[in-house]
């Protein structure tokens, strides 16, 4: 197994446009069942952040009612920003405001989805979240059932070759929660495991290979 050598980059995504939000909504099984006014409300609640919309779809899929979920998200937005949900469309918000609203919404939904995971699925998510790039399932001792749980929650993505990855946004929220809950040892163990994996690859890779960079990143 070899990694590509292109440098890692993260790009700040702007909020979905109304047409983009409608296209995403049509592709999600629970969200597309909402009324037009509810989908518009959802777009504003999530500040047009695609992953936040997918989190919401996951909660609706397991039986959450939109009205109650929307009320909880609005309460978090008010607590976080000191303001009610803006009437402004997401694409008209400043980048900082849109990110703040999306993060507030994501915090509510991440917590509710994470609490539904089994212990095994949570362990898998922590292990996978330590990696900045997709990794093979055996590296994180992934069991199919636990992978499915995390995928259904919108926390884990299975790409080509069954490679597993965790979105930066999900990873940041998970790590924040682990730290606040005094569970930093779990995260530290995941980083040690990741460092060991990359260190093994670096030992047999040519100088300058990404494996060496990744190994160092887990030791900082």
PDB file of C-alpha atoms in Angstrom:
ATOM      1  CA  UNK A   1       0.000   0.000   0.000  1.00  0.00           C
ATOM      2  CA  UNK A   2       1.398   3.420  -0.967  1.00  0.00           C
ATOM      3  CA  UNK A   3       0.211   6.920  -0.307  1.00  0.00           C
ATOM      4  CA  UNK A   4       0.073   9.670  -2.886  1.00  0.00           C
ATOM      5  CA  UNK A   5       2.693  12.356  -2.313  1.00  0.00           C
ATOM      6  CA  UNK A   6       0.616  15.470  -2.898  1.00  0.00           C
ATOM      7  CA  UNK A   7       0.639  17.847   0.089  1.00  0.00           C
ATOM      8  CA  UNK A   8      -2.337  17.852   2.439  1.00  0.00           C
ATOM      9  CA  UNK A   9      -4.599  20.869   2.095  1.00  0.00           C
ATOM     10  CA  UNK A  10      -7.849  21.981   3.722  1.00  0.00           C
ATOM     11  CA  UNK A  11     -10.184  24.407   2.020  1.00  0.00           C
ATOM     12  CA  UNK A  12     -12.809  26.510   3.788  1.00  0.00           C
ATOM     13  CA  UNK A  13     -16.139  25.665   2.137  1.00  0.00           C
ATOM     14  CA  UNK A  14     -18.668  28.422   1.626  1.00  0.00           C
ATOM     15  CA  UNK A  15     -22.306  27.710   2.571  1.00  0.00           C
ATOM     16  CA  UNK A  16     -24.419  25.843   0.049  1.00  0.00           C
ATOM     17  CA  UNK A  17     -26.459  28.038  -2.265  1.00  0.00           C
ATOM     18  CA  UNK A  18     -30.219  27.568  -2.249  1.00  0.00           C
ATOM     19  CA  UNK A  19     -29.997  25.424  -5.382  1.00  0.00           C
ATOM     20  CA  UNK A  20     -27.069  23.458  -3.949  1.00  0.00           C
ATOM     21  CA  UNK A  21     -28.982  22.878  -0.718  1.00  0.00           C
ATOM     22  CA  UNK A  22     -32.011  21.695  -2.698  1.00  0.00           C
ATOM     23  CA  UNK A  23     -29.838  19.267  -4.667  1.00  0.00           C
ATOM     24  CA  UNK A  24     -28.296  17.842  -1.489  1.00  0.00           C
ATOM     25  CA  UNK A  25     -31.702  17.611   0.210  1.00  0.00           C
ATOM     26  CA  UNK A  26     -33.057  15.620  -2.743  1.00  0.00           C
ATOM     27  CA  UNK A  27     -30.263  13.082  -2.292  1.00  0.00           C
ATOM     28  CA  UNK A  28     -30.889  12.464   1.420  1.00  0.00           C
ATOM     29  CA  UNK A  29     -33.640   9.964   2.318  1.00  0.00           C
ATOM     30  CA  UNK A  30     -35.133  11.692   5.358  1.00  0.00           C
ATOM     31  CA  UNK A  31     -34.507  15.343   4.490  1.00  0.00           C
ATOM     32  CA  UNK A  32     -36.227  15.000   1.115  1.00  0.00           C
ATOM     33  CA  UNK A  33     -39.427  14.018   2.966  1.00  0.00           C
ATOM     34  CA  UNK A  34     -39.572  17.418   4.692  1.00  0.00           C
ATOM     35  CA  UNK A  35     -41.809  20.188   3.421  1.00  0.00           C
ATOM     36  CA  UNK A  36     -40.297  22.983   1.368  1.00  0.00           C
ATOM     37  CA  UNK A  37     -40.482  25.393   4.314  1.00  0.00           C
ATOM     38  CA  UNK A  38     -38.792  22.858   6.597  1.00  0.00           C
ATOM     39  CA  UNK A  39     -35.975  22.328   4.099  1.00  0.00           C
ATOM     40  CA  UNK A  40     -35.488  26.081   3.902  1.00  0.00           C
ATOM     41  CA  UNK A  41     -35.402  26.231   7.716  1.00  0.00           C
ATOM     42  CA  UNK A  42     -32.875  23.387   7.756  1.00  0.00           C
ATOM     43  CA  UNK A  43     -30.621  25.275   5.315  1.00  0.00           C
ATOM     44  CA  UNK A  44     -30.590  28.275   7.642  1.00  0.00           C
ATOM     45  CA  UNK A  45     -30.188  26.177  10.808  1.00  0.00           C
ATOM     46  CA  UNK A  46     -27.025  24.572   9.437  1.00  0.00           C
ATOM     47  CA  UNK A  47     -25.691  27.729   7.739  1.00  0.00           C
ATOM     48  CA  UNK A  48     -25.633  25.688   4.555  1.00  0.00           C
ATOM     49  CA  UNK A  49     -22.882  23.352   5.810  1.00  0.00           C
ATOM     50  CA  UNK A  50     -23.198  20.052   3.879  1.00  0.00           C
ATOM     51  CA  UNK A  51     -21.987  17.802   6.699  1.00  0.00           C
ATOM     52  CA  UNK A  52     -24.356  19.439   9.191  1.00  0.00           C
ATOM     53  CA  UNK A  53     -27.227  18.764   6.776  1.00  0.00           C
ATOM     54  CA  UNK A  54     -26.138  15.118   6.591  1.00  0.00           C
ATOM     55  CA  UNK A  55     -26.000  14.893  10.399  1.00  0.00           C
ATOM     56  CA  UNK A  56     -29.562  16.172  10.522  1.00  0.00           C
ATOM     57  CA  UNK A  57     -30.655  13.614   7.948  1.00  0.00           C
ATOM     58  CA  UNK A  58     -29.104  10.854  10.085  1.00  0.00           C
ATOM     59  CA  UNK A  59     -31.103  11.970  13.126  1.00  0.00           C
ATOM     60  CA  UNK A  60     -34.338  12.192  11.171  1.00  0.00           C
ATOM     61  CA  UNK A  61     -33.675   8.704   9.811  1.00  0.00           C
ATOM     62  CA  UNK A  62     -33.574   7.229  13.324  1.00  0.00           C
ATOM     63  CA  UNK A  63     -36.860   8.861  14.268  1.00  0.00           C
ATOM     64  CA  UNK A  64     -36.094  12.348  15.577  1.00  0.00           C
ATOM     65  CA  UNK A  65     -38.822  14.886  14.802  1.00  0.00           C
ATOM     66  CA  UNK A  66     -37.700  17.931  12.837  1.00  0.00           C
ATOM     67  CA  UNK A  67     -39.518  20.464  15.017  1.00  0.00           C
ATOM     68  CA  UNK A  68     -37.896  19.291  18.239  1.00  0.00           C
ATOM     69  CA  UNK A  69     -34.454  18.995  16.677  1.00  0.00           C
ATOM     70  CA  UNK A  70     -34.742  22.454  15.132  1.00  0.00           C
ATOM     71  CA  UNK A  71     -35.678  23.940  18.515  1.00  0.00           C
ATOM     72  CA  UNK A  72     -32.612  22.377  20.173  1.00  0.00           C
ATOM     73  CA  UNK A  73     -30.331  23.654  17.438  1.00  0.00           C
ATOM     74  CA  UNK A  74     -31.768  27.167  17.631  1.00  0.00           C
ATOM     75  CA  UNK A  75     -31.257  27.176  21.393  1.00  0.00           C
ATOM     76  CA  UNK A  76     -27.594  26.237  20.903  1.00  0.00           C
ATOM     77  CA  UNK A  77     -27.135  28.927  18.248  1.00  0.00           C
ATOM     78  CA  UNK A  78     -28.590  31.522  20.613  1.00  0.00           C
ATOM     79  CA  UNK A  79     -26.355  30.313  23.456  1.00  0.00           C
ATOM     80  CA  UNK A  80     -23.265  30.315  21.254  1.00  0.00           C
ATOM     81  CA  UNK A  81     -23.818  33.605  19.394  1.00  0.00           C
ATOM     82  CA  UNK A  82     -26.008  35.556  21.812  1.00  0.00           C
ATOM     83  CA  UNK A  83     -28.398  36.125  18.915  1.00  0.00           C
ATOM     84  CA  UNK A  84     -31.420  34.301  17.466  1.00  0.00           C
ATOM     85  CA  UNK A  85     -31.052  32.473  14.177  1.00  0.00           C
ATOM     86  CA  UNK A  86     -30.337  35.161  11.545  1.00  0.00           C
ATOM     87  CA  UNK A  87     -32.988  35.814   8.937  1.00  0.00           C
ATOM     88  CA  UNK A  88     -30.167  36.293   6.443  1.00  0.00           C
ATOM     89  CA  UNK A  89     -29.570  33.517   3.962  1.00  0.00           C
ATOM     90  CA  UNK A  90     -26.428  31.433   4.674  1.00  0.00           C
ATOM     91  CA  UNK A  91     -24.686  32.632   1.501  1.00  0.00           C
ATOM     92  CA  UNK A  92     -25.065  36.231   2.732  1.00  0.00           C
ATOM     93  CA  UNK A  93     -23.468  35.554   6.121  1.00  0.00           C
ATOM     94  CA  UNK A  94     -19.848  36.345   6.845  1.00  0.00           C
ATOM     95  CA  UNK A  95     -17.575  33.299   6.823  1.00  0.00           C
ATOM     96  CA  UNK A  96     -17.051  33.618  10.589  1.00  0.00           C
ATOM     97  CA  UNK A  97     -20.784  33.811  11.354  1.00  0.00           C
ATOM     98  CA  UNK A  98     -21.633  30.922   9.045  1.00  0.00           C
ATOM     99  CA  UNK A  99     -18.945  28.768  10.655  1.00  0.00           C
ATOM    100  CA  UNK A 100     -20.154  29.678  14.155  1.00  0.00           C
ATOM    101  CA  UNK A 101     -23.751  28.739  13.335  1.00  0.00           C
ATOM    102  CA  UNK A 102     -22.723  25.518  11.584  1.00  0.00           C
ATOM    103  CA  UNK A 103     -20.521  24.530  14.525  1.00  0.00           C
ATOM    104  CA  UNK A 104     -23.304  25.224  17.025  1.00  0.00           C
ATOM    105  CA  UNK A 105     -25.711  23.087  15.007  1.00  0.00           C
ATOM    106  CA  UNK A 106     -23.069  20.407  14.556  1.00  0.00           C
ATOM    107  CA  UNK A 107     -22.339  20.293  18.269  1.00  0.00           C
ATOM    108  CA  UNK A 108     -25.958  19.478  19.077  1.00  0.00           C
ATOM    109  CA  UNK A 109     -26.308  16.845  16.383  1.00  0.00           C
ATOM    110  CA  UNK A 110     -22.891  15.261  16.865  1.00  0.00           C
ATOM    111  CA  UNK A 111     -23.654  14.705  20.546  1.00  0.00           C
ATOM    112  CA  UNK A 112     -27.014  13.103  19.864  1.00  0.00           C
ATOM    113  CA  UNK A 113     -25.609  10.850  17.144  1.00  0.00           C
ATOM    114  CA  UNK A 114     -22.477   9.916  19.087  1.00  0.00           C
ATOM    115  CA  UNK A 115     -24.521   8.937  22.151  1.00  0.00           C
ATOM    116  CA  UNK A 116     -26.375   6.396  20.003  1.00  0.00           C
ATOM    117  CA  UNK A 117     -23.206   4.550  18.958  1.00  0.00           C
ATOM    118  CA  UNK A 118     -22.173   1.286  20.558  1.00  0.00           C
ATOM    119  CA  UNK A 119     -18.942   1.154  22.558  1.00  0.00           C
ATOM    120  CA  UNK A 120     -17.226  -0.661  19.687  1.00  0.00           C
ATOM    121  CA  UNK A 121     -18.288   1.945  17.133  1.00  0.00           C
ATOM    122  CA  UNK A 122     -17.072   4.764  19.387  1.00  0.00           C
ATOM    123  CA  UNK A 123     -13.719   3.048  19.779  1.00  0.00           C
ATOM    124  CA  UNK A 124     -13.416   2.671  16.009  1.00  0.00           C
ATOM    125  CA  UNK A 125     -14.269   6.325  15.462  1.00  0.00           C
ATOM    126  CA  UNK A 126     -11.614   7.466  17.939  1.00  0.00           C
ATOM    127  CA  UNK A 127      -8.982   5.276  16.294  1.00  0.00           C
ATOM    128  CA  UNK A 128      -9.870   6.402  12.782  1.00  0.00           C
ATOM    129  CA  UNK A 129     -10.029  10.059  13.823  1.00  0.00           C
ATOM    130  CA  UNK A 130      -6.353  10.063  14.747  1.00  0.00           C
ATOM    131  CA  UNK A 131      -5.467   9.687  11.057  1.00  0.00           C
ATOM    132  CA  UNK A 132      -5.391  12.714   8.792  1.00  0.00           C
ATOM    133  CA  UNK A 133      -5.679  10.652   5.599  1.00  0.00           C
ATOM    134  CA  UNK A 134      -7.727   7.546   4.678  1.00  0.00           C
ATOM    135  CA  UNK A 135      -6.426   4.244   6.031  1.00  0.00           C
ATOM    136  CA  UNK A 136      -7.235   0.555   5.470  1.00  0.00           C
ATOM    137  CA  UNK A 137      -9.861  -0.871   7.865  1.00  0.00           C
ATOM    138  CA  UNK A 138      -7.485  -3.435   9.367  1.00  0.00           C
ATOM    139  CA  UNK A 139      -5.218  -0.643  10.623  1.00  0.00           C
ATOM    140  CA  UNK A 140      -7.954   0.517  13.015  1.00  0.00           C
ATOM    141  CA  UNK A 141      -9.309  -2.995  13.707  1.00  0.00           C
ATOM    142  CA  UNK A 142     -12.582  -2.071  12.026  1.00  0.00           C
ATOM    143  CA  UNK A 143     -15.472  -4.515  12.213  1.00  0.00           C
ATOM    144  CA  UNK A 144     -18.160  -4.228   9.497  1.00  0.00           C
ATOM    145  CA  UNK A 145     -20.964  -3.607  11.991  1.00  0.00           C
ATOM    146  CA  UNK A 146     -19.090  -0.788  13.688  1.00  0.00           C
ATOM    147  CA  UNK A 147     -18.163   0.741  10.332  1.00  0.00           C
ATOM    148  CA  UNK A 148     -21.839   0.688   9.351  1.00  0.00           C
ATOM    149  CA  UNK A 149     -22.867   2.392  12.603  1.00  0.00           C
ATOM    150  CA  UNK A 150     -20.370   5.199  12.082  1.00  0.00           C
ATOM    151  CA  UNK A 151     -21.303   5.566   8.411  1.00  0.00           C
ATOM    152  CA  UNK A 152     -25.019   5.748   9.207  1.00  0.00           C
ATOM    153  CA  UNK A 153     -24.302   8.527  11.694  1.00  0.00           C
ATOM    154  CA  UNK A 154     -22.360  10.436   9.043  1.00  0.00           C
ATOM    155  CA  UNK A 155     -19.107  10.147  11.009  1.00  0.00           C
ATOM    156  CA  UNK A 156     -17.098   7.810   8.818  1.00  0.00           C
ATOM    157  CA  UNK A 157     -16.587   7.654   5.063  1.00  0.00           C
ATOM    158  CA  UNK A 158     -15.593   4.526   3.163  1.00  0.00           C
ATOM    159  CA  UNK A 159     -13.748   5.411  -0.009  1.00  0.00           C
ATOM    160  CA  UNK A 160     -12.124   3.467  -2.844  1.00  0.00           C
ATOM    161  CA  UNK A 161     -10.421   0.304  -1.673  1.00  0.00           C
ATOM    162  CA  UNK A 162     -12.551   0.388   1.510  1.00  0.00           C
ATOM    163  CA  UNK A 163     -10.267   3.099   2.884  1.00  0.00           C
ATOM    164  CA  UNK A 164     -11.739   4.802   5.971  1.00  0.00           C
ATOM    165  CA  UNK A 165     -11.620   8.500   6.742  1.00  0.00           C
ATOM    166  CA  UNK A 166     -13.121  10.970   9.221  1.00  0.00           C
ATOM    167  CA  UNK A 167     -14.029  14.504   8.139  1.00  0.00           C
ATOM    168  CA  UNK A 168     -11.967  17.246   9.795  1.00  0.00           C
ATOM    169  CA  UNK A 169     -15.124  18.816  11.253  1.00  0.00           C
ATOM    170  CA  UNK A 170     -16.179  15.528  12.852  1.00  0.00           C
ATOM    171  CA  UNK A 171     -12.662  14.865  14.092  1.00  0.00           C
ATOM    172  CA  UNK A 172     -12.360  18.271  15.748  1.00  0.00           C
ATOM    173  CA  UNK A 173     -15.685  17.912  17.571  1.00  0.00           C
ATOM    174  CA  UNK A 174     -14.879  14.374  18.720  1.00  0.00           C
ATOM    175  CA  UNK A 175     -11.482  15.371  20.064  1.00  0.00           C
ATOM    176  CA  UNK A 176     -12.936  18.380  21.839  1.00  0.00           C
ATOM    177  CA  UNK A 177     -15.514  16.201  23.558  1.00  0.00           C
ATOM    178  CA  UNK A 178     -12.975  13.581  24.582  1.00  0.00           C
ATOM    179  CA  UNK A 179     -10.754  16.246  26.114  1.00  0.00           C
ATOM    180  CA  UNK A 180     -13.620  17.907  27.988  1.00  0.00           C
ATOM    181  CA  UNK A 181     -14.788  14.515  29.289  1.00  0.00           C
ATOM    182  CA  UNK A 182     -11.331  13.718  30.658  1.00  0.00           C
ATOM    183  CA  UNK A 183     -10.845  10.945  28.089  1.00  0.00           C
ATOM    184  CA  UNK A 184      -7.644  12.275  26.614  1.00  0.00           C
ATOM    185  CA  UNK A 185      -5.950   8.927  27.249  1.00  0.00           C
ATOM    186  CA  UNK A 186      -8.137   7.314  24.585  1.00  0.00           C
ATOM    187  CA  UNK A 187      -7.067   9.917  22.077  1.00  0.00           C
ATOM    188  CA  UNK A 188      -3.410   9.618  23.093  1.00  0.00           C
ATOM    189  CA  UNK A 189      -3.592   5.843  22.612  1.00  0.00           C
ATOM    190  CA  UNK A 190      -5.086   6.341  19.142  1.00  0.00           C
ATOM    191  CA  UNK A 191      -2.234   8.692  18.220  1.00  0.00           C
ATOM    192  CA  UNK A 192       0.346   6.193  19.476  1.00  0.00           C
ATOM    193  CA  UNK A 193      -1.265   3.501  17.338  1.00  0.00           C
ATOM    194  CA  UNK A 194      -1.251   5.808  14.318  1.00  0.00           C
ATOM    195  CA  UNK A 195       2.363   6.788  14.928  1.00  0.00           C
ATOM    196  CA  UNK A 196       3.324   3.108  15.068  1.00  0.00           C
ATOM    197  CA  UNK A 197       1.581   2.413  11.778  1.00  0.00           C
ATOM    198  CA  UNK A 198       3.219   5.335   9.969  1.00  0.00           C
ATOM    199  CA  UNK A 199       6.567   4.624  11.614  1.00  0.00           C
ATOM    200  CA  UNK A 200       6.491   1.095  10.219  1.00  0.00           C
ATOM    201  CA  UNK A 201       5.760   2.402   6.730  1.00  0.00           C
ATOM    202  CA  UNK A 202       8.409   5.123   7.013  1.00  0.00           C
ATOM    203  CA  UNK A 203      11.057   2.523   7.891  1.00  0.00           C
ATOM    204  CA  UNK A 204      10.682   0.879   4.476  1.00  0.00           C
ATOM    205  CA  UNK A 205       9.823   3.975   2.424  1.00  0.00           C
ATOM    206  CA  UNK A 206      12.173   6.279   0.507  1.00  0.00           C
ATOM    207  CA  UNK A 207      13.324   9.541   2.183  1.00  0.00           C
ATOM    208  CA  UNK A 208      10.705  12.272   2.044  1.00  0.00           C
ATOM    209  CA  UNK A 209       7.791   9.851   1.839  1.00  0.00           C
ATOM    210  CA  UNK A 210       4.599  11.106   3.467  1.00  0.00           C
ATOM    211  CA  UNK A 211       4.674   8.249   5.986  1.00  0.00           C
ATOM    212  CA  UNK A 212       7.570   9.924   7.823  1.00  0.00           C
ATOM    213  CA  UNK A 213       5.663  13.228   7.957  1.00  0.00           C
ATOM    214  CA  UNK A 214       2.546  11.502   9.258  1.00  0.00           C
ATOM    215  CA  UNK A 215       4.533   9.597  11.912  1.00  0.00           C
ATOM    216  CA  UNK A 216       6.020  12.871  13.194  1.00  0.00           C
ATOM    217  CA  UNK A 217       2.601  14.551  13.287  1.00  0.00           C
ATOM    218  CA  UNK A 218       1.382  12.019  15.877  1.00  0.00           C
ATOM    219  CA  UNK A 219       4.388  12.569  18.098  1.00  0.00           C
ATOM    220  CA  UNK A 220       4.036  16.355  18.366  1.00  0.00           C
TER     221      UNK A 220
END
